[in-house]
PDB file of C-alpha atoms in Angstrom:
ATOM      1  CA  MET A   1      23.862 260.505 192.394  1.00 95.00           C
ATOM      2  CA  ALA A   2      21.324 260.933 188.928  1.00 96.00           C
ATOM      3  CA  VAL A   3      24.144 261.655 186.622  1.00 98.00           C
ATOM      4  CA  PRO A   4      26.194 258.624 186.094  1.00 98.00           C
ATOM      5  CA  PRO A   5      22.995 256.922 185.270  1.00 98.00           C
ATOM      6  CA  LEU A   6      21.654 259.768 183.236  1.00 98.00           C
ATOM      7  CA  ARG A   7      25.353 259.599 181.090  1.00 98.00           C
ATOM      8  CA  ALA A   8      24.936 256.071 181.138  1.00 98.00           C
ATOM      9  CA  LEU A   9      20.938 255.433 180.054  1.00 98.00           C
ATOM     10  CA  VAL A  10      22.087 257.674 176.729  1.00 98.00           C
ATOM     11  CA  ALA A  11      25.549 256.164 176.339  1.00 98.00           C
ATOM     12  CA  ALA A  12      23.922 253.701 175.588  1.00 98.00           C
ATOM     13  CA  GLY A  13      21.541 254.553 173.289  1.00 98.00           C
ATOM     14  CA  HIS A  14      18.619 254.677 174.841  1.00 97.00           C
ATOM     15  CA  ASP A  15      15.688 257.481 173.863  1.00 97.00           C
ATOM     16  CA  VAL A  16      15.353 259.392 176.915  1.00 97.00           C
ATOM     17  CA  ALA A  17      12.252 261.954 176.855  1.00 97.00           C
ATOM     18  CA  VAL A  18      12.891 264.003 179.119  1.00 98.00           C
ATOM     19  CA  VAL A  19      14.570 264.184 182.764  1.00 98.00           C
ATOM     20  CA  VAL A  20      12.664 265.953 185.021  1.00 97.00           C
ATOM     21  CA  SER A  21      14.535 267.568 188.095  1.00 96.00           C
ATOM     22  CA  ARG A  22      14.356 270.428 191.128  1.00 91.00           C
ATOM     23  CA  PRO A  23      14.209 274.360 189.727  1.00 90.00           C
ATOM     24  CA  ASP A  24      17.520 276.320 190.059  1.00 91.00           C
ATOM     25  CA  LYS A  25      18.636 277.762 193.190  1.00 87.00           C
ATOM     26  CA  ARG A  26      20.629 280.822 193.959  1.00 80.00           C
ATOM     27  CA  ARG A  27      23.523 279.946 195.523  1.00 71.00           C
ATOM     28  CA  GLY A  28      25.798 281.449 198.036  1.00 67.00           C
ATOM     29  CA  ARG A  29      25.158 285.531 197.950  1.00 68.00           C
ATOM     30  CA  SER A  30      25.124 286.532 194.085  1.00 68.00           C
ATOM     31  CA  SER A  31      21.752 286.810 192.798  1.00 72.00           C
ATOM     32  CA  LYS A  32      22.926 284.492 190.155  1.00 84.00           C
ATOM     33  CA  THR A  33      20.446 281.476 189.852  1.00 89.00           C
ATOM     34  CA  SER A  34      22.574 277.777 189.254  1.00 91.00           C
ATOM     35  CA  PRO A  35      20.856 274.637 187.482  1.00 94.00           C
ATOM     36  CA  SER A  36      21.527 271.262 190.145  1.00 94.00           C
ATOM     37  CA  PRO A  37      24.079 269.275 188.458  1.00 95.00           C
ATOM     38  CA  VAL A  38      21.131 266.577 186.816  1.00 97.00           C
ATOM     39  CA  LYS A  39      19.785 269.862 185.017  1.00 96.00           C
ATOM     40  CA  ALA A  40      22.998 270.556 183.377  1.00 97.00           C
ATOM     41  CA  ALA A  41      23.528 267.417 182.500  1.00 98.00           C
ATOM     42  CA  ALA A  42      20.450 266.916 180.831  1.00 98.00           C
ATOM     43  CA  VAL A  43      21.231 270.499 178.440  1.00 97.00           C
ATOM     44  CA  GLU A  44      25.234 269.504 177.874  1.00 97.00           C
ATOM     45  CA  LEU A  45      23.297 265.543 176.226  1.00 98.00           C
ATOM     46  CA  GLY A  46      20.858 268.094 175.289  1.00 98.00           C
ATOM     47  CA  LEU A  47      18.049 266.599 176.260  1.00 98.00           C
ATOM     48  CA  PRO A  48      14.290 268.839 177.358  1.00 97.00           C
ATOM     49  CA  VAL A  49      13.799 269.808 181.538  1.00 97.00           C
ATOM     50  CA  VAL A  50      10.984 269.803 183.209  1.00 97.00           C
ATOM     51  CA  GLU A  51      10.488 270.897 187.034  1.00 95.00           C
ATOM     52  CA  SER A  52       7.315 268.327 187.894  1.00 94.00           C
ATOM     53  CA  VAL A  53       6.124 264.421 186.734  1.00 95.00           C
ATOM     54  CA  ASP A  54       2.859 266.497 185.877  1.00 94.00           C
ATOM     55  CA  ASP A  55       4.846 268.627 183.165  1.00 94.00           C
ATOM     56  CA  ALA A  56       6.703 265.552 182.401  1.00 95.00           C
ATOM     57  CA  LEU A  57       3.511 262.746 181.581  1.00 93.00           C
ATOM     58  CA  ALA A  58       2.861 264.738 178.502  1.00 92.00           C
ATOM     59  CA  HIS A  59       6.062 263.645 176.796  1.00 93.00           C
ATOM     60  CA  ASP A  60       5.264 260.649 175.297  1.00 91.00           C
ATOM     61  CA  VAL A  61       6.771 258.111 177.731  1.00 94.00           C
ATOM     62  CA  ASP A  62       7.416 254.007 178.221  1.00 96.00           C
ATOM     63  CA  LEU A  63       8.821 253.782 181.711  1.00 97.00           C
ATOM     64  CA  ALA A  64      10.026 256.203 184.580  1.00 97.00           C
ATOM     65  CA  VAL A  65      13.282 256.068 185.982  1.00 98.00           C
ATOM     66  CA  VAL A  66      13.940 258.073 189.959  1.00 97.00           C
ATOM     67  CA  VAL A  67      17.889 258.784 191.087  1.00 97.00           C
ATOM     68  CA  ALA A  68      17.478 260.685 194.168  1.00 93.00           C
ATOM     69  CA  PHE A  69      14.825 262.699 193.376  1.00 92.00           C
ATOM     70  CA  GLY A  70      13.276 263.617 197.348  1.00 85.00           C
ATOM     71  CA  ARG A  71      10.090 263.489 196.058  1.00 88.00           C
ATOM     72  CA  ILE A  72       6.669 261.492 196.562  1.00 88.00           C
ATOM     73  CA  ILE A  73       5.982 259.712 192.888  1.00 93.00           C
ATOM     74  CA  ARG A  74       1.566 260.668 193.150  1.00 93.00           C
ATOM     75  CA  ARG A  75      -1.423 258.053 192.824  1.00 94.00           C
ATOM     76  CA  ASN A  76      -2.126 260.058 189.043  1.00 94.00           C
ATOM     77  CA  ALA A  77       1.252 259.154 187.881  1.00 95.00           C
ATOM     78  CA  LEU A  78       1.955 256.138 189.047  1.00 96.00           C
ATOM     79  CA  GLU A  79      -1.495 254.473 187.748  1.00 95.00           C
ATOM     80  CA  ARG A  80       0.386 256.280 183.668  1.00 95.00           C
ATOM     81  CA  VAL A  81       3.718 254.459 183.326  1.00 96.00           C
ATOM     82  CA  PRO A  82       5.379 252.061 185.281  1.00 96.00           C
ATOM     83  CA  PHE A  83       7.800 253.397 187.300  1.00 97.00           C
ATOM     84  CA  VAL A  84      11.396 251.981 188.923  1.00 98.00           C
ATOM     85  CA  ASN A  85      13.703 252.879 191.752  1.00 98.00           C
ATOM     86  CA  LEU A  86      17.819 253.329 191.676  1.00 98.00           C
ATOM     87  CA  HIS A  87      17.623 252.896 196.320  1.00 98.00           C
ATOM     88  CA  PHE A  88      20.830 252.898 197.773  1.00 98.00           C
ATOM     89  CA  SER A  89      20.422 250.191 200.367  1.00 98.00           C
ATOM     90  CA  LEU A  90      19.255 246.384 200.598  1.00 98.00           C
ATOM     91  CA  LEU A  91      15.031 247.186 201.909  1.00 98.00           C
ATOM     92  CA  PRO A  92      14.096 247.140 204.401  1.00 98.00           C
ATOM     93  CA  ARG A  93      17.027 247.882 206.106  1.00 98.00           C
ATOM     94  CA  TRP A  94      17.030 251.934 205.877  1.00 98.00           C
ATOM     95  CA  ARG A  95      13.730 253.483 203.899  1.00 97.00           C
ATOM     96  CA  GLY A  96      14.106 256.930 203.057  1.00 95.00           C
ATOM     97  CA  ALA A  97      15.404 260.504 202.730  1.00 94.00           C
ATOM     98  CA  ALA A  98      18.961 259.128 203.562  1.00 97.00           C
ATOM     99  CA  PRO A  99      20.551 255.332 203.433  1.00 98.00           C
ATOM    100  CA  VAL A 100      23.405 255.371 202.860  1.00 98.00           C
ATOM    101  CA  GLU A 101      24.485 257.984 205.685  1.00 98.00           C
ATOM    102  CA  ARG A 102      22.625 255.848 207.740  1.00 98.00           C
ATOM    103  CA  ALA A 103      24.474 252.666 207.049  1.00 98.00           C
ATOM    104  CA  ILE A 104      27.837 254.681 207.569  1.00 98.00           C
ATOM    105  CA  LEU A 105      26.422 256.042 210.894  1.00 98.00           C
ATOM    106  CA  ALA A 106      25.362 252.764 212.596  1.00 98.00           C
ATOM    107  CA  GLY A 107      27.587 250.863 211.977  1.00 98.00           C
ATOM    108  CA  ASP A 108      27.212 248.441 209.077  1.00 98.00           C
ATOM    109  CA  GLU A 109      29.888 246.531 207.397  1.00 98.00           C
ATOM    110  CA  THR A 110      27.773 246.588 204.053  1.00 98.00           C
ATOM    111  CA  THR A 111      25.271 247.847 202.474  1.00 98.00           C
ATOM    112  CA  GLY A 112      23.824 248.017 199.000  1.00 98.00           C
ATOM    113  CA  VAL A 113      21.733 249.490 195.963  1.00 98.00           C
ATOM    114  CA  CYS A 114      18.341 248.033 195.061  1.00 98.00           C
ATOM    115  CA  LEU A 115      16.360 248.764 191.716  1.00 98.00           C
ATOM    116  CA  MET A 116      12.974 248.252 192.698  1.00 98.00           C
ATOM    117  CA  ALA A 117       9.213 249.185 191.754  1.00 98.00           C
ATOM    118  CA  ILE A 118       7.575 252.689 192.953  1.00 97.00           C
ATOM    119  CA  GLU A 119       4.339 252.440 194.583  1.00 94.00           C
ATOM    120  CA  GLU A 120       2.548 254.814 196.281  1.00 91.00           C
ATOM    121  CA  SER A 121       4.433 254.284 199.899  1.00 91.00           C
ATOM    122  CA  LEU A 122       8.031 255.154 201.147  1.00 92.00           C
ATOM    123  CA  ASP A 123      10.293 253.013 199.251  1.00 95.00           C
ATOM    124  CA  THR A 124       7.656 248.921 199.177  1.00 96.00           C
ATOM    125  CA  GLY A 125       7.721 248.228 196.199  1.00 97.00           C
ATOM    126  CA  GLY A 126       9.115 244.616 195.165  1.00 98.00           C
ATOM    127  CA  VAL A 127      12.619 244.584 194.458  1.00 98.00           C
ATOM    128  CA  TYR A 128      13.815 243.436 190.909  1.00 98.00           C
ATOM    129  CA  ARG A 129      17.654 243.604 191.016  1.00 98.00           C
ATOM    130  CA  ARG A 130      19.969 243.901 194.530  1.00 98.00           C
ATOM    131  CA  THR A 131      23.796 244.402 194.720  1.00 98.00           C
ATOM    132  CA  GLU A 132      25.268 243.845 198.202  1.00 98.00           C
ATOM    133  CA  VAL A 133      28.575 246.900 198.806  1.00 98.00           C
ATOM    134  CA  ALA A 134      30.766 246.889 201.797  1.00 98.00           C
ATOM    135  CA  ILE A 135      31.873 249.211 203.378  1.00 98.00           C
ATOM    136  CA  GLY A 136      34.941 249.002 204.844  1.00 96.00           C
ATOM    137  CA  ASP A 137      36.043 252.817 205.684  1.00 96.00           C
ATOM    138  CA  ASP A 138      34.584 254.458 203.454  1.00 97.00           C
ATOM    139  CA  THR A 139      33.548 258.085 203.430  1.00 98.00           C
ATOM    140  CA  LEU A 140      30.018 259.421 201.961  1.00 98.00           C
ATOM    141  CA  GLU A 141      31.122 260.846 198.798  1.00 97.00           C
ATOM    142  CA  GLU A 142      33.672 257.636 198.010  1.00 98.00           C
ATOM    143  CA  LEU A 143      30.758 255.396 198.853  1.00 98.00           C
ATOM    144  CA  ARG A 144      27.756 256.578 197.109  1.00 98.00           C
ATOM    145  CA  GLY A 145      30.427 256.795 194.094  1.00 98.00           C
ATOM    146  CA  ARG A 146      30.239 252.564 194.537  1.00 98.00           C
ATOM    147  CA  LEU A 147      26.608 252.730 195.022  1.00 98.00           C
ATOM    148  CA  VAL A 148      25.909 254.380 192.099  1.00 98.00           C
ATOM    149  CA  GLU A 149      28.076 252.536 189.547  1.00 98.00           C
ATOM    150  CA  ALA A 150      26.248 249.360 191.282  1.00 98.00           C
ATOM    151  CA  GLY A 151      22.402 250.918 190.527  1.00 98.00           C
ATOM    152  CA  THR A 152      23.517 252.092 187.049  1.00 98.00           C
ATOM    153  CA  ALA A 153      24.965 248.190 185.687  1.00 98.00           C
ATOM    154  CA  GLN A 154      21.788 246.831 187.558  1.00 98.00           C
ATOM    155  CA  LEU A 155      19.369 249.651 185.814  1.00 98.00           C
ATOM    156  CA  LEU A 156      21.509 248.780 182.097  1.00 98.00           C
ATOM    157  CA  ASP A 157      21.128 245.020 182.670  1.00 98.00           C
ATOM    158  CA  ALA A 158      17.359 245.644 183.318  1.00 98.00           C
ATOM    159  CA  LEU A 159      16.023 247.334 180.823  1.00 98.00           C
ATOM    160  CA  ALA A 160      18.480 244.936 178.191  1.00 97.00           C
ATOM    161  CA  ASN A 161      17.325 241.722 179.798  1.00 98.00           C
ATOM    162  CA  GLY A 162      13.996 242.578 180.778  1.00 97.00           C
ATOM    163  CA  PHE A 163      13.591 243.714 184.905  1.00 97.00           C
ATOM    164  CA  GLY A 164      11.677 240.304 185.321  1.00 97.00           C
ATOM    165  CA  THR A 165       9.483 239.713 188.285  1.00 97.00           C
ATOM    166  CA  PRO A 166      10.086 242.134 191.324  1.00 97.00           C
ATOM    167  CA  GLU A 167      10.716 239.851 194.427  1.00 98.00           C
ATOM    168  CA  PRO A 168       8.744 241.635 198.183  1.00 98.00           C
ATOM    169  CA  GLN A 169      10.728 243.156 200.977  1.00 97.00           C
ATOM    170  CA  GLU A 170      11.842 240.660 203.850  1.00 96.00           C
ATOM    171  CA  GLY A 171      12.765 241.695 207.367  1.00 96.00           C
ATOM    172  CA  GLU A 172      11.814 244.264 209.211  1.00 96.00           C
ATOM    173  CA  PRO A 173      12.058 247.582 207.815  1.00 97.00           C
ATOM    174  CA  THR A 174      13.926 250.440 209.762  1.00 98.00           C
ATOM    175  CA  TYR A 175      14.069 254.193 208.392  1.00 97.00           C
ATOM    176  CA  ALA A 176      16.569 257.157 206.792  1.00 97.00           C
ATOM    177  CA  ASP A 177      15.856 260.730 208.482  1.00 95.00           C
ATOM    178  CA  LYS A 178      17.135 263.052 205.932  1.00 94.00           C
ATOM    179  CA  LEU A 179      20.268 264.299 208.706  1.00 95.00           C
ATOM    180  CA  GLU A 180      19.790 267.063 210.212  1.00 95.00           C
ATOM    181  CA  ALA A 181      23.273 269.468 210.989  1.00 93.00           C
ATOM    182  CA  ASP A 182      22.750 268.635 214.956  1.00 94.00           C
ATOM    183  CA  ASP A 183      22.991 264.613 213.597  1.00 96.00           C
ATOM    184  CA  LEU A 184      26.743 266.066 212.478  1.00 97.00           C
ATOM    185  CA  ARG A 185      28.145 267.954 214.995  1.00 98.00           C
ATOM    186  CA  LEU A 186      30.493 266.047 217.376  1.00 98.00           C
ATOM    187  CA  ASP A 187      29.744 263.997 220.216  1.00 97.00           C
ATOM    188  CA  TRP A 188      32.767 263.394 222.843  1.00 97.00           C
ATOM    189  CA  GLU A 189      31.670 261.403 224.904  1.00 96.00           C
ATOM    190  CA  ARG A 190      30.943 259.149 222.361  1.00 97.00           C
ATOM    191  CA  PRO A 191      33.558 256.875 220.963  1.00 97.00           C
ATOM    192  CA  ALA A 192      36.650 257.644 219.201  1.00 97.00           C
ATOM    193  CA  ILE A 193      34.930 255.275 216.459  1.00 97.00           C
ATOM    194  CA  GLU A 194      30.974 256.745 216.440  1.00 98.00           C
ATOM    195  CA  VAL A 195      32.631 260.061 216.195  1.00 98.00           C
ATOM    196  CA  ALA A 196      34.933 258.921 213.068  1.00 98.00           C
ATOM    197  CA  ARG A 197      31.435 258.175 211.409  1.00 98.00           C
ATOM    198  CA  VAL A 198      29.979 261.091 211.910  1.00 98.00           C
ATOM    199  CA  VAL A 199      33.019 262.582 210.773  1.00 98.00           C
ATOM    200  CA  ARG A 200      33.531 260.239 207.423  1.00 98.00           C
ATOM    201  CA  LEU A 201      29.633 262.240 206.079  1.00 98.00           C
ATOM    202  CA  GLY A 202      31.995 264.958 205.402  1.00 96.00           C
ATOM    203  CA  ARG A 203      30.344 268.113 206.811  1.00 94.00           C
ATOM    204  CA  ALA A 204      31.168 267.181 210.684  1.00 98.00           C
ATOM    205  CA  TRP A 205      31.448 269.653 213.539  1.00 98.00           C
ATOM    206  CA  THR A 206      32.143 270.944 217.294  1.00 98.00           C
ATOM    207  CA  THR A 207      33.451 274.300 218.242  1.00 97.00           C
ATOM    208  CA  TYR A 208      36.301 275.838 219.482  1.00 97.00           C
ATOM    209  CA  ARG A 209      37.183 279.334 221.165  1.00 94.00           C
ATOM    210  CA  GLY A 210      33.004 279.598 220.020  1.00 93.00           C
ATOM    211  CA  LYS A 211      32.948 279.861 216.414  1.00 96.00           C
ATOM    212  CA  ARG A 212      32.733 276.396 214.301  1.00 96.00           C
ATOM    213  CA  LEU A 213      35.462 274.462 213.799  1.00 98.00           C
ATOM    214  CA  LEU A 214      34.867 271.433 210.573  1.00 98.00           C
ATOM    215  CA  VAL A 215      36.081 268.452 211.049  1.00 98.00           C
ATOM    216  CA  LEU A 216      37.366 266.923 207.568  1.00 98.00           C
ATOM    217  CA  GLU A 217      39.170 263.811 208.037  1.00 98.00           C
ATOM    218  CA  ALA A 218      40.321 261.884 211.088  1.00 98.00           C
ATOM    219  CA  THR A 219      41.143 258.619 212.486  1.00 98.00           C
ATOM    220  CA  PRO A 220      39.046 257.098 215.233  1.00 97.00           C
ATOM    221  CA  LEU A 221      42.120 255.712 217.905  1.00 97.00           C
ATOM    222  CA  ASP A 222      41.696 252.686 220.688  1.00 91.00           C
ATOM    223  CA  GLU A 223      44.068 253.859 223.016  1.00 89.00           C
ATOM    224  CA  PRO A 224      42.675 254.834 226.173  1.00 87.00           C
ATOM    225  CA  ALA A 225      41.804 258.500 227.122  1.00 77.00           C
ATOM    226  CA  ALA A 226      44.024 260.885 228.659  1.00 79.00           C
ATOM    227  CA  GLY A 227      41.791 263.674 230.249  1.00 88.00           C
ATOM    228  CA  PRO A 228      38.208 264.752 230.572  1.00 94.00           C
ATOM    229  CA  ALA A 229      35.929 264.007 226.891  1.00 95.00           C
ATOM    230  CA  ALA A 230      36.363 266.705 224.404  1.00 96.00           C
ATOM    231  CA  SER A 231      39.767 267.630 225.947  1.00 96.00           C
ATOM    232  CA  LEU A 232      42.904 268.494 222.683  1.00 96.00           C
ATOM    233  CA  HIS A 233      46.032 267.089 222.856  1.00 95.00           C
ATOM    234  CA  GLY A 234      47.874 268.215 219.804  1.00 95.00           C
ATOM    235  CA  ASP A 235      46.157 266.719 217.010  1.00 96.00           C
ATOM    236  CA  ARG A 236      43.834 264.150 218.939  1.00 97.00           C
ATOM    237  CA  VAL A 237      40.893 264.682 220.764  1.00 97.00           C
ATOM    238  CA  VAL A 238      39.465 262.721 223.835  1.00 97.00           C
ATOM    239  CA  CYS A 239      36.468 260.941 223.392  1.00 96.00           C
ATOM    240  CA  GLY A 240      34.304 258.583 225.799  1.00 95.00           C
ATOM    241  CA  GLU A 241      36.095 255.854 224.457  1.00 95.00           C
ATOM    242  CA  GLY A 242      39.793 255.958 222.718  1.00 96.00           C
ATOM    243  CA  GLN A 243      40.352 258.828 220.840  1.00 97.00           C
ATOM    244  CA  LEU A 244      40.584 260.567 217.393  1.00 98.00           C
ATOM    245  CA  GLN A 245      43.622 261.918 215.926  1.00 98.00           C
ATOM    246  CA  LEU A 246      41.967 265.542 213.087  1.00 98.00           C
ATOM    247  CA  ARG A 247      43.883 265.571 209.840  1.00 98.00           C
ATOM    248  CA  THR A 248      41.919 268.125 208.295  1.00 98.00           C
ATOM    249  CA  VAL A 249      39.636 270.653 210.025  1.00 98.00           C
ATOM    250  CA  ARG A 250      37.945 274.114 209.001  1.00 98.00           C
ATOM    251  CA  PRO A 251      37.902 276.983 211.113  1.00 97.00           C
ATOM    252  CA  GLU A 252      35.363 279.266 210.603  1.00 95.00           C
ATOM    253  CA  GLY A 253      35.557 281.733 207.969  1.00 94.00           C
ATOM    254  CA  ARG A 254      38.837 280.059 206.956  1.00 96.00           C
ATOM    255  CA  ALA A 255      40.137 277.573 204.137  1.00 97.00           C
ATOM    256  CA  ALA A 256      40.767 273.161 204.802  1.00 97.00           C
ATOM    257  CA  MET A 257      43.612 273.264 206.394  1.00 98.00           C
ATOM    258  CA  ASP A 258      46.029 269.647 208.020  1.00 98.00           C
ATOM    259  CA  VAL A 259      45.614 269.811 211.232  1.00 98.00           C
ATOM    260  CA  ARG A 260      49.097 270.536 212.423  1.00 97.00           C
ATOM    261  CA  SER A 261      48.623 274.256 210.084  1.00 98.00           C
ATOM    262  CA  TRP A 262      45.624 274.671 212.699  1.00 98.00           C
ATOM    263  CA  LEU A 263      47.562 274.007 215.737  1.00 97.00           C
ATOM    264  CA  ASN A 264      50.353 276.381 214.988  1.00 97.00           C
ATOM    265  CA  GLY A 265      47.855 279.223 214.194  1.00 95.00           C
ATOM    266  CA  ALA A 266      45.483 278.500 217.531  1.00 95.00           C
ATOM    267  CA  ARG A 267      48.239 277.510 220.308  1.00 95.00           C
ATOM    268  CA  PRO A 268      45.486 275.767 222.174  1.00 95.00           C
ATOM    269  CA  GLU A 269      46.435 275.733 225.581  1.00 94.00           C
ATOM    270  CA  PRO A 270      46.558 273.048 228.068  1.00 89.00           C
ATOM    271  CA  GLY A 271      42.672 272.201 229.399  1.00 89.00           C
ATOM    272  CA  ASP A 272      41.658 273.992 226.095  1.00 94.00           C
ATOM    273  CA  ARG A 273      38.799 271.261 224.547  1.00 96.00           C
ATOM    274  CA  LEU A 274      36.220 271.404 221.746  1.00 97.00           C
ATOM    275  CA  GLY A 275      32.691 271.373 222.018  1.00 94.00           C
ATOM    276  CA  GLU A 276      32.136 274.379 224.279  1.00 76.00           C
ATOM    277  CA  PRO A 277      30.311 277.133 223.506  1.00 60.00           C
ATOM    278  CA  SER A 278      33.626 279.553 224.942  1.00 45.00           C
TER     279      SER A 278
END
């Protein structure tokens, strides 16, 4: 999510003195490491990259722009340089690590992006710019893309025309805790529309015959249950309310496939259910 704003800053002619990104990570079973997308983009653009905010402060910096950084900015840095952040929610709703995911899971109709001042406490700073974005049926990836586009426009406008005075946040805050693997496990006792929201996050999973099954695309159907929750009837799964029509799945150890191809190979038997250990 930080790559488009970085590229836009450079394209607009701003002097990006240094980029801060996490250390290279080992991916898969290979011993080779690979850079973060932000570091890869910075290297391509010919920008210096460091791994800590303190190292960045050794450069001549007038303003620090934070996007999806995932670390606390400490007081010593905040006292030296003004920091602004693109936060992907309508603050004070969904402060914290996973605001876009939590907005989808909660069934929010709208979310947005705020260009905000950074304070030492979590996402409490005043807001310079605020843009509302409808969620609709977007997947997490689709919604992130639209939010990044809106946030990048905010940032460029503020740099061109001035930030102005930030407005204090008003209203009751809610907090967007980081998602764990269990948050993405499909609970077939829930209404189909809620199960489908988890699927829209992109890593939803259940089990079938003791093996993990990723559900990548699915459609909630407002149709009466045809059996107990989690029972599989062709490409449909019974939920606590309604049914979920599977479209794309990924069985453990295999590539993603359309549900018909999976059913042809799995050959479900009457009474089969998802989410059971065996």
